[in-house]
Short mmCIF file of C-alpha atoms and ligand atoms in Angstrom, two decimals:
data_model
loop_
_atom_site.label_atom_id
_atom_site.label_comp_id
_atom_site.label_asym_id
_atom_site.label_seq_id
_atom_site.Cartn_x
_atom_site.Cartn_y
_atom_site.Cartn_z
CA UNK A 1 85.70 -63.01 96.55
CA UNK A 2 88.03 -60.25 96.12
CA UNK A 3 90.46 -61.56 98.97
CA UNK A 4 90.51 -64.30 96.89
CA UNK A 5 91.31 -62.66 93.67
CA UNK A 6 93.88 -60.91 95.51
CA UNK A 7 95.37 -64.58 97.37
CA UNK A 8 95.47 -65.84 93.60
CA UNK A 9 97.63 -62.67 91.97
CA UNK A 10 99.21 -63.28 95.50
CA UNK A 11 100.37 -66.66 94.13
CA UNK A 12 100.75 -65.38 90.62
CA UNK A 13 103.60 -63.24 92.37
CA UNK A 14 105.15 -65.36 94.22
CA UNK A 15 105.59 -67.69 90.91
CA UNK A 16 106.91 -64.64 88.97
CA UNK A 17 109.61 -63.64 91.81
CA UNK A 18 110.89 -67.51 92.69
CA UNK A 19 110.92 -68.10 89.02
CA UNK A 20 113.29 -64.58 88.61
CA UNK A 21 115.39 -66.28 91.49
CA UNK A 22 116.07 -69.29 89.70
CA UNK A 23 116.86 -67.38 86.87
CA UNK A 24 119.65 -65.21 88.80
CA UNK A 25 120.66 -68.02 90.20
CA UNK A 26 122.14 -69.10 87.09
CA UNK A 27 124.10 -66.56 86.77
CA UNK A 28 125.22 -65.49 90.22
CA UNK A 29 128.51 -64.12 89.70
CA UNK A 30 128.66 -61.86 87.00
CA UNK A 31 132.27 -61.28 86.63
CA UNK A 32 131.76 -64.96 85.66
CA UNK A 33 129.14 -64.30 83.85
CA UNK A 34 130.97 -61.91 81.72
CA UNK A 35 134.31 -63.91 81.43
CA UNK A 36 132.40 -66.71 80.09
CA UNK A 37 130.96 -64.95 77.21
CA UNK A 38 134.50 -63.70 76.29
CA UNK A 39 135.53 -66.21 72.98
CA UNK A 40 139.04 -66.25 72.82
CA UNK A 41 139.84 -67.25 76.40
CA UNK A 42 140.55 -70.50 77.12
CA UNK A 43 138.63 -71.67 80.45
CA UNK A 44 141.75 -71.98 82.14
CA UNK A 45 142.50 -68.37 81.65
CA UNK A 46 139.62 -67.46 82.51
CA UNK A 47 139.96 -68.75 86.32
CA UNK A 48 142.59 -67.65 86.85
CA UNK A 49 141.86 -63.70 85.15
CA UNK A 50 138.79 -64.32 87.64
CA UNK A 51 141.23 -64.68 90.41
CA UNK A 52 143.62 -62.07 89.55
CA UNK A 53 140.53 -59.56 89.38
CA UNK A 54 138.88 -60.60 93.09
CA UNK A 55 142.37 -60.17 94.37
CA UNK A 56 142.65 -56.86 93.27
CA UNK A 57 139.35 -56.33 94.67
CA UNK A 58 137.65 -56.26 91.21
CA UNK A 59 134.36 -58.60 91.97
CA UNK A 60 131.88 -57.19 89.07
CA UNK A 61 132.81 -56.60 85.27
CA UNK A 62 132.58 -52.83 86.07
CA UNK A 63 135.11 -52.65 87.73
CA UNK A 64 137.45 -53.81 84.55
CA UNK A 65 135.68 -50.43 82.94
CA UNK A 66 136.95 -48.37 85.94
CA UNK A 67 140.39 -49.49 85.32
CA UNK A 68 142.44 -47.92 82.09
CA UNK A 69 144.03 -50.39 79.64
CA UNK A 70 147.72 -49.76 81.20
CA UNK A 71 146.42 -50.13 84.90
CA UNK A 72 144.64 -53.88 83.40
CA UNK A 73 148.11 -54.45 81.60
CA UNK A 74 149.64 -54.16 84.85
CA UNK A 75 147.71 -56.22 86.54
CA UNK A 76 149.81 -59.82 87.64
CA UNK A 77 149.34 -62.35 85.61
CA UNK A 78 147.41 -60.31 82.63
CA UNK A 79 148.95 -60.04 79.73
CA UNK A 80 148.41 -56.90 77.06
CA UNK A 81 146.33 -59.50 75.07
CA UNK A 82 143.86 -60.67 77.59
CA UNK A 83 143.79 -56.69 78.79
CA UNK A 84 142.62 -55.92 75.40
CA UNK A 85 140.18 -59.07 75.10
CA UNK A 86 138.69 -58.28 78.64
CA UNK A 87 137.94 -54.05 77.19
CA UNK A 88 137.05 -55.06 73.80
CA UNK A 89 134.20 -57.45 75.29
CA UNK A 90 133.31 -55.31 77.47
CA UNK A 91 132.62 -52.08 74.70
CA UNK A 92 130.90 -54.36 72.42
CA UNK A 93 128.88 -56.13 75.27
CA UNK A 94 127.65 -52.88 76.88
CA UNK A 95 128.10 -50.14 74.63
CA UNK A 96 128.16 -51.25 70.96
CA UNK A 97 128.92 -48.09 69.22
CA UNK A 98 130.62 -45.04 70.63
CA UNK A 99 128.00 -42.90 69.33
CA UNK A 100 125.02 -41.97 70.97
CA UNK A 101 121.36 -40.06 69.10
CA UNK A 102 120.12 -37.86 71.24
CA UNK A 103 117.33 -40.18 72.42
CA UNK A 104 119.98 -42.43 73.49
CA UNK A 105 121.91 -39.99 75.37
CA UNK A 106 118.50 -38.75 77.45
CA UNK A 107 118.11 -42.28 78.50
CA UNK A 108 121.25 -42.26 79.91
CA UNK A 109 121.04 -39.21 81.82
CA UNK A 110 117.80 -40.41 83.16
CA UNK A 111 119.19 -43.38 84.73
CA UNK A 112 120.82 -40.36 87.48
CA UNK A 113 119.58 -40.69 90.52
CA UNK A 114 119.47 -37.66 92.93
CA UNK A 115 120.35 -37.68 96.59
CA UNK A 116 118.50 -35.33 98.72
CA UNK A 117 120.70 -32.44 100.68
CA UNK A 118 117.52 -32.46 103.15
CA UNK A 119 116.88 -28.29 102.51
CA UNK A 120 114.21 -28.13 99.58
CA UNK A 121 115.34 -24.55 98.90
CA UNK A 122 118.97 -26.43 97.59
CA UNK A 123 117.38 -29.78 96.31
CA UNK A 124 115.45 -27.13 93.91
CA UNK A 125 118.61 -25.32 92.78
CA UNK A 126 120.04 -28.55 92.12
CA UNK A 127 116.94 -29.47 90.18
CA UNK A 128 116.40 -32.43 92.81
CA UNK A 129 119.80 -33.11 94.72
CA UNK A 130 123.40 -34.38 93.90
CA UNK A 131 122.94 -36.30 90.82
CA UNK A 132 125.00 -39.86 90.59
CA UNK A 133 127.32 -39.99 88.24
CA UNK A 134 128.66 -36.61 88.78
CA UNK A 135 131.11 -35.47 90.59
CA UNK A 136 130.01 -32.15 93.09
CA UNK A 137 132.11 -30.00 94.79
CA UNK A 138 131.37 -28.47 98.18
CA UNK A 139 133.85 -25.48 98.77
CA UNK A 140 134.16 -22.97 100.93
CA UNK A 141 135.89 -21.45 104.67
CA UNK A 142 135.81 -23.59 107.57
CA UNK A 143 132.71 -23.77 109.45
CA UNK A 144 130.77 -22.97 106.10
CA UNK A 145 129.19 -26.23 106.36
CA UNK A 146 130.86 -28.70 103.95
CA UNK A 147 131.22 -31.80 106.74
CA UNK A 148 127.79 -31.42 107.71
CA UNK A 149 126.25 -31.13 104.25
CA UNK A 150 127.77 -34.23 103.09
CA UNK A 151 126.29 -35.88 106.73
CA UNK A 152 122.93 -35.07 105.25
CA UNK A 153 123.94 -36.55 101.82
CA UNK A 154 125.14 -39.63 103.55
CA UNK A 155 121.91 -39.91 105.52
CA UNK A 156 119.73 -39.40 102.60
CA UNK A 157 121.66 -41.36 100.38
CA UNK A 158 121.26 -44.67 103.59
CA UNK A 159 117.73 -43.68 103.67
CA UNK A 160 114.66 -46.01 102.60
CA UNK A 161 113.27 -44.95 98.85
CA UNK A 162 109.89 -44.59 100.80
CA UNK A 163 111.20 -41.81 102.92
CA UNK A 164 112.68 -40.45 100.02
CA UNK A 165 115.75 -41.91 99.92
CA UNK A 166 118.19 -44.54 97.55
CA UNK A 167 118.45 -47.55 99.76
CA UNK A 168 121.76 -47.45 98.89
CA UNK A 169 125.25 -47.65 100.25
CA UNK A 170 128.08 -45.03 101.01
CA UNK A 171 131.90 -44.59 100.92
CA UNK A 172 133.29 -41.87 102.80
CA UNK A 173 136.96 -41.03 102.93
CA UNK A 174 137.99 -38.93 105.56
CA UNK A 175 141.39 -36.97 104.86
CA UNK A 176 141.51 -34.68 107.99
CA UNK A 177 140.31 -36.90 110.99
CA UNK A 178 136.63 -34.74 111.28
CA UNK A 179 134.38 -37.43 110.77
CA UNK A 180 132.19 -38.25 113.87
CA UNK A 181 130.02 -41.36 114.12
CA UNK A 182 128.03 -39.90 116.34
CA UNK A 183 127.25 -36.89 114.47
CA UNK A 184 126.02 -39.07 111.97
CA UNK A 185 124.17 -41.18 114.23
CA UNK A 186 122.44 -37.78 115.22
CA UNK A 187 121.79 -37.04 111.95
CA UNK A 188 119.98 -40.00 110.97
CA UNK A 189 118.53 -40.69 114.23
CA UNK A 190 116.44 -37.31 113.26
CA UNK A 191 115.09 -39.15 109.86
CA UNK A 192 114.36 -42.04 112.30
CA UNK A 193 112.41 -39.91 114.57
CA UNK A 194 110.12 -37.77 111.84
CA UNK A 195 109.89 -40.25 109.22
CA UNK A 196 108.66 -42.79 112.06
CA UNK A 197 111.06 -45.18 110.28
CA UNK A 198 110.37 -48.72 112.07
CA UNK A 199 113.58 -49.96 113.92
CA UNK A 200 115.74 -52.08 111.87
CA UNK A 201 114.78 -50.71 108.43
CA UNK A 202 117.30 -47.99 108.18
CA UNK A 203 120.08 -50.01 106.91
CA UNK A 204 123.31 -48.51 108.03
CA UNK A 205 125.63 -51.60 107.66
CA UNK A 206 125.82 -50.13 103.74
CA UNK A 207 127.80 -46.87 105.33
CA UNK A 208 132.18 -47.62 105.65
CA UNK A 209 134.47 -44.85 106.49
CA UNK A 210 138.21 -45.10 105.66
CA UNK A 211 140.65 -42.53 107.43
CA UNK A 212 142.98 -41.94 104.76
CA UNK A 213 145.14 -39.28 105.53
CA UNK A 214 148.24 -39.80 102.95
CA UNK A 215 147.22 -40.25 99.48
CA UNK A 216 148.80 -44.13 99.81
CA UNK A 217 145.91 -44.23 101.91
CA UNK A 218 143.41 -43.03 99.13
CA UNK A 219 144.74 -45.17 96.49
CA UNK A 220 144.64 -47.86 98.49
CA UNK A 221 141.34 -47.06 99.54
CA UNK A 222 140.25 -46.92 96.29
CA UNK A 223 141.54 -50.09 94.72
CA UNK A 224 138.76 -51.50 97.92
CA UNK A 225 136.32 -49.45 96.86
CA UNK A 226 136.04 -51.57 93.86
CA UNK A 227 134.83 -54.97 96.52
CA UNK A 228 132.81 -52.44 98.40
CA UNK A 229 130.97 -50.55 96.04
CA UNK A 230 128.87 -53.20 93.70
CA UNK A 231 128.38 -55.07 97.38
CA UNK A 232 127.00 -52.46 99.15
CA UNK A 233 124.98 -50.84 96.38
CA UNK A 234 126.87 -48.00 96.77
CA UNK A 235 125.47 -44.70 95.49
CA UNK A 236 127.62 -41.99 97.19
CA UNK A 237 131.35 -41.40 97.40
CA UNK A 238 132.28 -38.56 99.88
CA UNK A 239 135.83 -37.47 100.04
CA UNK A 240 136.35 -35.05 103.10
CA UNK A 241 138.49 -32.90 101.82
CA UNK A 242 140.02 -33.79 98.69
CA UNK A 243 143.16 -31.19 98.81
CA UNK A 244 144.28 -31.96 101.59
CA UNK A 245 146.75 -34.88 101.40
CA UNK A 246 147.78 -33.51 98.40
CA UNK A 247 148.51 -29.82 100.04
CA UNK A 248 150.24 -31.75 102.96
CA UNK A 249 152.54 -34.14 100.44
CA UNK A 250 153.56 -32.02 97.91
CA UNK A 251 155.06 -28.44 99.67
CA UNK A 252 156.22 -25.88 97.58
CA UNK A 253 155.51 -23.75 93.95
CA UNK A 254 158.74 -26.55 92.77
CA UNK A 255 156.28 -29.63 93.58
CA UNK A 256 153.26 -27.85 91.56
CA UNK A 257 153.31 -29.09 88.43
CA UNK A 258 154.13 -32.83 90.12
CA UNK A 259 151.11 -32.42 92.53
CA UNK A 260 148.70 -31.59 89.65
CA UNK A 261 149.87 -34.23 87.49
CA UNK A 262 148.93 -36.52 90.88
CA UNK A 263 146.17 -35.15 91.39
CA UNK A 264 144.61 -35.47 87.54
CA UNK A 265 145.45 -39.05 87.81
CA UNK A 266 143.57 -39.33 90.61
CA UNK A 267 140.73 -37.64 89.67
CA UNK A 268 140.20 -39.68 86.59
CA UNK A 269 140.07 -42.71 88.83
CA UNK A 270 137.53 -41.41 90.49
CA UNK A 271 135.92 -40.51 87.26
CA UNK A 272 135.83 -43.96 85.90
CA UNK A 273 134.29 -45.44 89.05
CA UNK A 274 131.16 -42.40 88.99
CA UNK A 275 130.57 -43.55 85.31
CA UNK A 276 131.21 -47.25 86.02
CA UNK A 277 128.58 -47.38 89.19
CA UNK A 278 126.91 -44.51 88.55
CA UNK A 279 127.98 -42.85 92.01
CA UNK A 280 127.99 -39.17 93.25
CA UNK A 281 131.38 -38.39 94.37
CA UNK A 282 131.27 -35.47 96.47
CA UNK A 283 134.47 -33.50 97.49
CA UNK A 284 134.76 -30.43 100.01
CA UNK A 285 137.51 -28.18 99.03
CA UNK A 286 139.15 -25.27 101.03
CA UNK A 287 139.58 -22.12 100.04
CA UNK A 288 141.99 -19.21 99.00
CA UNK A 289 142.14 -15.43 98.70
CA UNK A 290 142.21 -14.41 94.76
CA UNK A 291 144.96 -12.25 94.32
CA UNK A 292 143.54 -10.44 91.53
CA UNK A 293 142.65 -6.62 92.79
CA UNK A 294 140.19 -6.39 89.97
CA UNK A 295 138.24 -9.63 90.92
CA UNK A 296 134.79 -9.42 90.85
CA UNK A 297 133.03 -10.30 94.22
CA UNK A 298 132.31 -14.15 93.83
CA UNK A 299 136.60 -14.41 92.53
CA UNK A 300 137.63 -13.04 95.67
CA UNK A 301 137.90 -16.49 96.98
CA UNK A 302 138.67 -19.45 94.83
CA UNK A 303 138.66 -23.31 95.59
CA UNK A 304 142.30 -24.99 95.90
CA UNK A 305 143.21 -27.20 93.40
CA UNK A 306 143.51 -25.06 90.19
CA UNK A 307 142.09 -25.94 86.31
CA UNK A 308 142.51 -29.30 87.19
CA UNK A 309 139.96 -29.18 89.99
CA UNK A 310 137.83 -26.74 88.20
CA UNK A 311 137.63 -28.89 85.14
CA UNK A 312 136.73 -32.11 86.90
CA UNK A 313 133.59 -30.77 88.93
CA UNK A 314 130.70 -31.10 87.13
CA UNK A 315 128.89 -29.15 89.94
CA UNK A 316 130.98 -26.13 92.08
CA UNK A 317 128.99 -24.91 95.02
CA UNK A 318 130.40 -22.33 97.61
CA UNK A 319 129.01 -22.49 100.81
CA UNK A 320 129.23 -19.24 103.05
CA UNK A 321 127.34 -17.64 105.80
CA UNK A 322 124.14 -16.14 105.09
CA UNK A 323 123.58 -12.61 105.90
CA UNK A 324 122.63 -11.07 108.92
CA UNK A 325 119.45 -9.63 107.34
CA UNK A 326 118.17 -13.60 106.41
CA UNK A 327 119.40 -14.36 110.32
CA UNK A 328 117.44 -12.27 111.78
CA UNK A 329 114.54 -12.40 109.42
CA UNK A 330 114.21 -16.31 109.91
CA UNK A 331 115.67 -16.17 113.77
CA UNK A 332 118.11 -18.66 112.15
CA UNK A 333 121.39 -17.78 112.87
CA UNK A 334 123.22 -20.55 111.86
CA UNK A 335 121.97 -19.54 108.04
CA UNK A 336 124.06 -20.70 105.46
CA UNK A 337 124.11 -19.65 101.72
CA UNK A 338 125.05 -21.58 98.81
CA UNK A 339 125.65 -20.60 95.31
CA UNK A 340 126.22 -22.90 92.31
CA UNK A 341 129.18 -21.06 90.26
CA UNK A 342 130.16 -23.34 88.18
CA UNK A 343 127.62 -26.24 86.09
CA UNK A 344 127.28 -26.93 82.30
CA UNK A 345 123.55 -27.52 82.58
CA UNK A 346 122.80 -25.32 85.67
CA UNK A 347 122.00 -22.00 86.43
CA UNK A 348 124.31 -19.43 88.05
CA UNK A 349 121.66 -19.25 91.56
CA UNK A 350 122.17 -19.08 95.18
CA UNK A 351 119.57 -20.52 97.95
CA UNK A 352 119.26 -20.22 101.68
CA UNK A 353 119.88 -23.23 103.83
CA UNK A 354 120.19 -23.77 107.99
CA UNK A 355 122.65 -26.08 109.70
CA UNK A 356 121.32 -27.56 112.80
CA UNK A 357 121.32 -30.53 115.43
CA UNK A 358 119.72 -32.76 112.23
CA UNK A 359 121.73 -31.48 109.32
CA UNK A 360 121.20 -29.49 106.61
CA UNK A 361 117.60 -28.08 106.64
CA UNK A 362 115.80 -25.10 105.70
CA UNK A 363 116.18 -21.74 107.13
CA UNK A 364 112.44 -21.32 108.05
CA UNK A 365 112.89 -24.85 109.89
CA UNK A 366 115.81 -23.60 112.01
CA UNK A 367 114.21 -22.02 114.83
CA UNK A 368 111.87 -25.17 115.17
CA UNK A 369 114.55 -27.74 114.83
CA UNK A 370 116.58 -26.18 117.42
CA UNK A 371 113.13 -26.28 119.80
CA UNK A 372 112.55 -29.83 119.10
CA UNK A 373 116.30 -30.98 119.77
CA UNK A 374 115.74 -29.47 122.92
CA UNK A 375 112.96 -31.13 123.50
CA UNK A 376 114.31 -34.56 122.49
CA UNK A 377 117.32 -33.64 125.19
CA UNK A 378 115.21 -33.26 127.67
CA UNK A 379 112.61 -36.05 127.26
CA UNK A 380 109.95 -33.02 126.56
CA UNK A 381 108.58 -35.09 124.01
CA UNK A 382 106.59 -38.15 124.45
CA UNK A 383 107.74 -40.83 122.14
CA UNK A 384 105.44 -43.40 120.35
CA UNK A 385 105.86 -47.14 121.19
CA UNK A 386 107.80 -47.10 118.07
CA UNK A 387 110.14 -44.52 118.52
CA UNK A 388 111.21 -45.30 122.12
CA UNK A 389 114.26 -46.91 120.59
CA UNK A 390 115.08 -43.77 118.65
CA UNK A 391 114.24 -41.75 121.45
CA UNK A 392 117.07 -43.43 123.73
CA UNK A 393 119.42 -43.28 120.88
CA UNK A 394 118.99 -39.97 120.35
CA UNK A 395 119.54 -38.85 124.38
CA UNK A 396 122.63 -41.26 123.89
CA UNK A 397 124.26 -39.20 121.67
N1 ADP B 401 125.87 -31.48 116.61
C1 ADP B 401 125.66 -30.30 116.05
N2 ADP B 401 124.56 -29.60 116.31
C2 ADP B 401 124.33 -28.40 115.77
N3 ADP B 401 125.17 -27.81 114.90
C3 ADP B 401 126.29 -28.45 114.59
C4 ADP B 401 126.60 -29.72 115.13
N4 ADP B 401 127.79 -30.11 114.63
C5 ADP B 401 128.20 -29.12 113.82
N5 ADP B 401 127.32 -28.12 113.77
C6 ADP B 401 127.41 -26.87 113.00
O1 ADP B 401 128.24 -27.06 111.89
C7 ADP B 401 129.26 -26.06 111.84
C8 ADP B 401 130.52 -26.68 111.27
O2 ADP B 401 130.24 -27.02 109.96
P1 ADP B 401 131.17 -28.00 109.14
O3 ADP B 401 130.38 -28.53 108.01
O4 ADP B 401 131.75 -29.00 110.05
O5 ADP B 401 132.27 -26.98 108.64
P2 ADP B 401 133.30 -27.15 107.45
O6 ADP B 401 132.77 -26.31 106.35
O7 ADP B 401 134.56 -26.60 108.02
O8 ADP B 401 133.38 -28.60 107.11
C9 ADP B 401 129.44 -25.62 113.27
O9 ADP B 401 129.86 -24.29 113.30
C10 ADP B 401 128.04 -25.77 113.82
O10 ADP B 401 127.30 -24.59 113.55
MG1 MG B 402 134.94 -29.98 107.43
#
């Protein structure tokens, strides 16, 4: 009787979800969808906006909101008229007015998602991970740990929502040539292997990595993004390291002001592609000595990249080596530490986190982490009939 019951909500279900499919059928293609509702467009105009747009790479209607008005303008074939036709329907269609009660505003913030760093010590500091829709900057001296934290973002961000992950895609654009597929492999082959994650359901096609080493590069990159991103569900934008093309292409205090000007642009592409797809963007940034002889001890370094810098991250962490009193006391020594010093809506607060074999984890994980990657070297441990495959892998790399 109640397998029944259950066969007929069963059906009831299956009604529900084909009828939802015809439904979306309809309206497959939304930057169709959304040209079509647009009145004073003739449907000649339309088509061929529609083609100017997937040219460009622009597939869904937010990707007209990640564009300014002059970038639209400039667009081939789009005049300043149908620009301002294609914005204006687009405010009135999604945001009505400008203003926003307070209500409103909470349900907006609420739609954030947060990606897990994969230490709970940091996912606590940041009150549950690296939000979407902000942008987060990792800084800090080499071998602090920027690459790899943004590996564990990556992973967690690839990761099923039953293991705690978003399902979703990532970009990563990698400026200086570090980025190893096989370290990332390693990485997630570790979720694979503790999560038991069945074989097939980790869905790495969603991941693409662009080496863009001259900013051309990143614009270009960019513009792509705009295919990629509403494709691939993308939930993550990692740019390893953001300063860097820009230190390398603009030399001198004479090409400052230039560089920053660049650089803001930039930025406020990126900006309108977080809001647009609410994404995390997540930068690593090198570091400088701070001149000042009466800084305090957390100016002594700076990130690169000035106000401008400073006033687009919505999250600054610094990343540093822990102390060789948490080393010892958690036989962890490749401790890291990791203060937030600069968030409008977080506290000034440092945690402890480890870097290891699998990532970013927690210092009082370290010492076992480093035992079992041993262990899965060697063949020490036995793998399930499940996890063969993700045993082998993991030798592999
Ligand atoms: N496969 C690995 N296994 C264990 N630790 C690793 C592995 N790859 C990198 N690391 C650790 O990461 C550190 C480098 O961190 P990284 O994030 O690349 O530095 P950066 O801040 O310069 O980007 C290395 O010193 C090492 O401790
Ligand atoms: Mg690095």
């Amino acid at each position: 009787m109640v397998q029944l019951q259950d066969e007929n909500i069963e059906d009831e279900e299956e009604k529900v979800i084909t009828t939802r499919k015809k439904s979306v059928k309809s309206s497959d293609d939304p930057l169709l969808t959304f040209l079509s509702g647009i009145k004073g467009l003739s449907d000649t105009m339309k088509k061929r906006v529609q083609k100017v747009l997937s040219t460009e790479g622009i597939v869904d209607p937010r990707g007209i909101k990640a564009l300014t008005q002059k970038e639209l303008e400039n667009l081939p074939g789009i005049s300043d008229a149908t620009a301002s036709l294609l914005r204006d329907q687009f405010e009135t269609k999604s945001e009505g007015s400008i203003f926003l009660s307070l209500e409103e505003r909470e349900e907006l913030e609420t739609v954030r998602e947060k990606i897990k760093t994969g230490s709970k010590a940091l996912d606590k500091l940041l009150q549950g991970g690296v939000p979407t829709g902000c942008f987060v900057e990792l800084y800090g001296a080499p071998q602090s740990g920027k690459t790899q934290m943004c590996y564990s973002l990556a992973a967690n961000t690839l990761l099923p929502e039953d293991f705690g992950g978003l399902d979703s895609g990532v970009i990563w654009l990698d400026t200086e040539g570090s980025f190893s597929s096989q370290r990332l492999k390693q990485v997630l082959s570790y979720y694979e292997y503790t999560y038991n994650i069945p074989k097939g359901k980790l869905n790495t096609n969603r991941f693409m990595v662009a080496a863009t080493r001259t900013l051309a590069q990143i614009e270009q990159a960019i513009k792509e993004a705009g295919k990629i991103i509403p494709k691939n569900k993308v939930k993550l934008l990692i740019v390893d390291s953001l300063m860097d093309p820009f230190r390398s292409e603009y030399g001198g205090l004479g090409e400052l002001a230039s560089r920053q000007k660049h650089l803001n642009k930039f930025l406020h592409s990126l900006m309108r592609i977080a809001e647009a797809y609410n994404l995390a963007v997540v930068y690593t940034n090198q570091v400088m000595a701070n001149p000042d002889p009466f800084a305090t001890a957390m100016d002594k370094v700076q990130p690169v990249g000035g106000f401008v810098l400073g006033h687009a991250s919505d999250i600054r962490l610094w990343l540093r080596r822990a102390t060789s009193k948490i080393r010892n006391q958690y036989d962890a020594p490749h401790a890291r530490r990791a203060l937030i010093t600069d968030c409008g809506w977080l506290p000034q607060e440092e945690c402890h986190f480890s870097l290891g074999a699998f990532g970013i984890t927690d210092v009082e994980e370290e010492a076992n982490h480093r035992k079992l990657a041993l262990e899965l070297e060697s063949g020490l441990v036995a793998p399930s009939e499940d996890e063969e495959e993700v045993q082998t892998e993991f030798v592999k790399l």
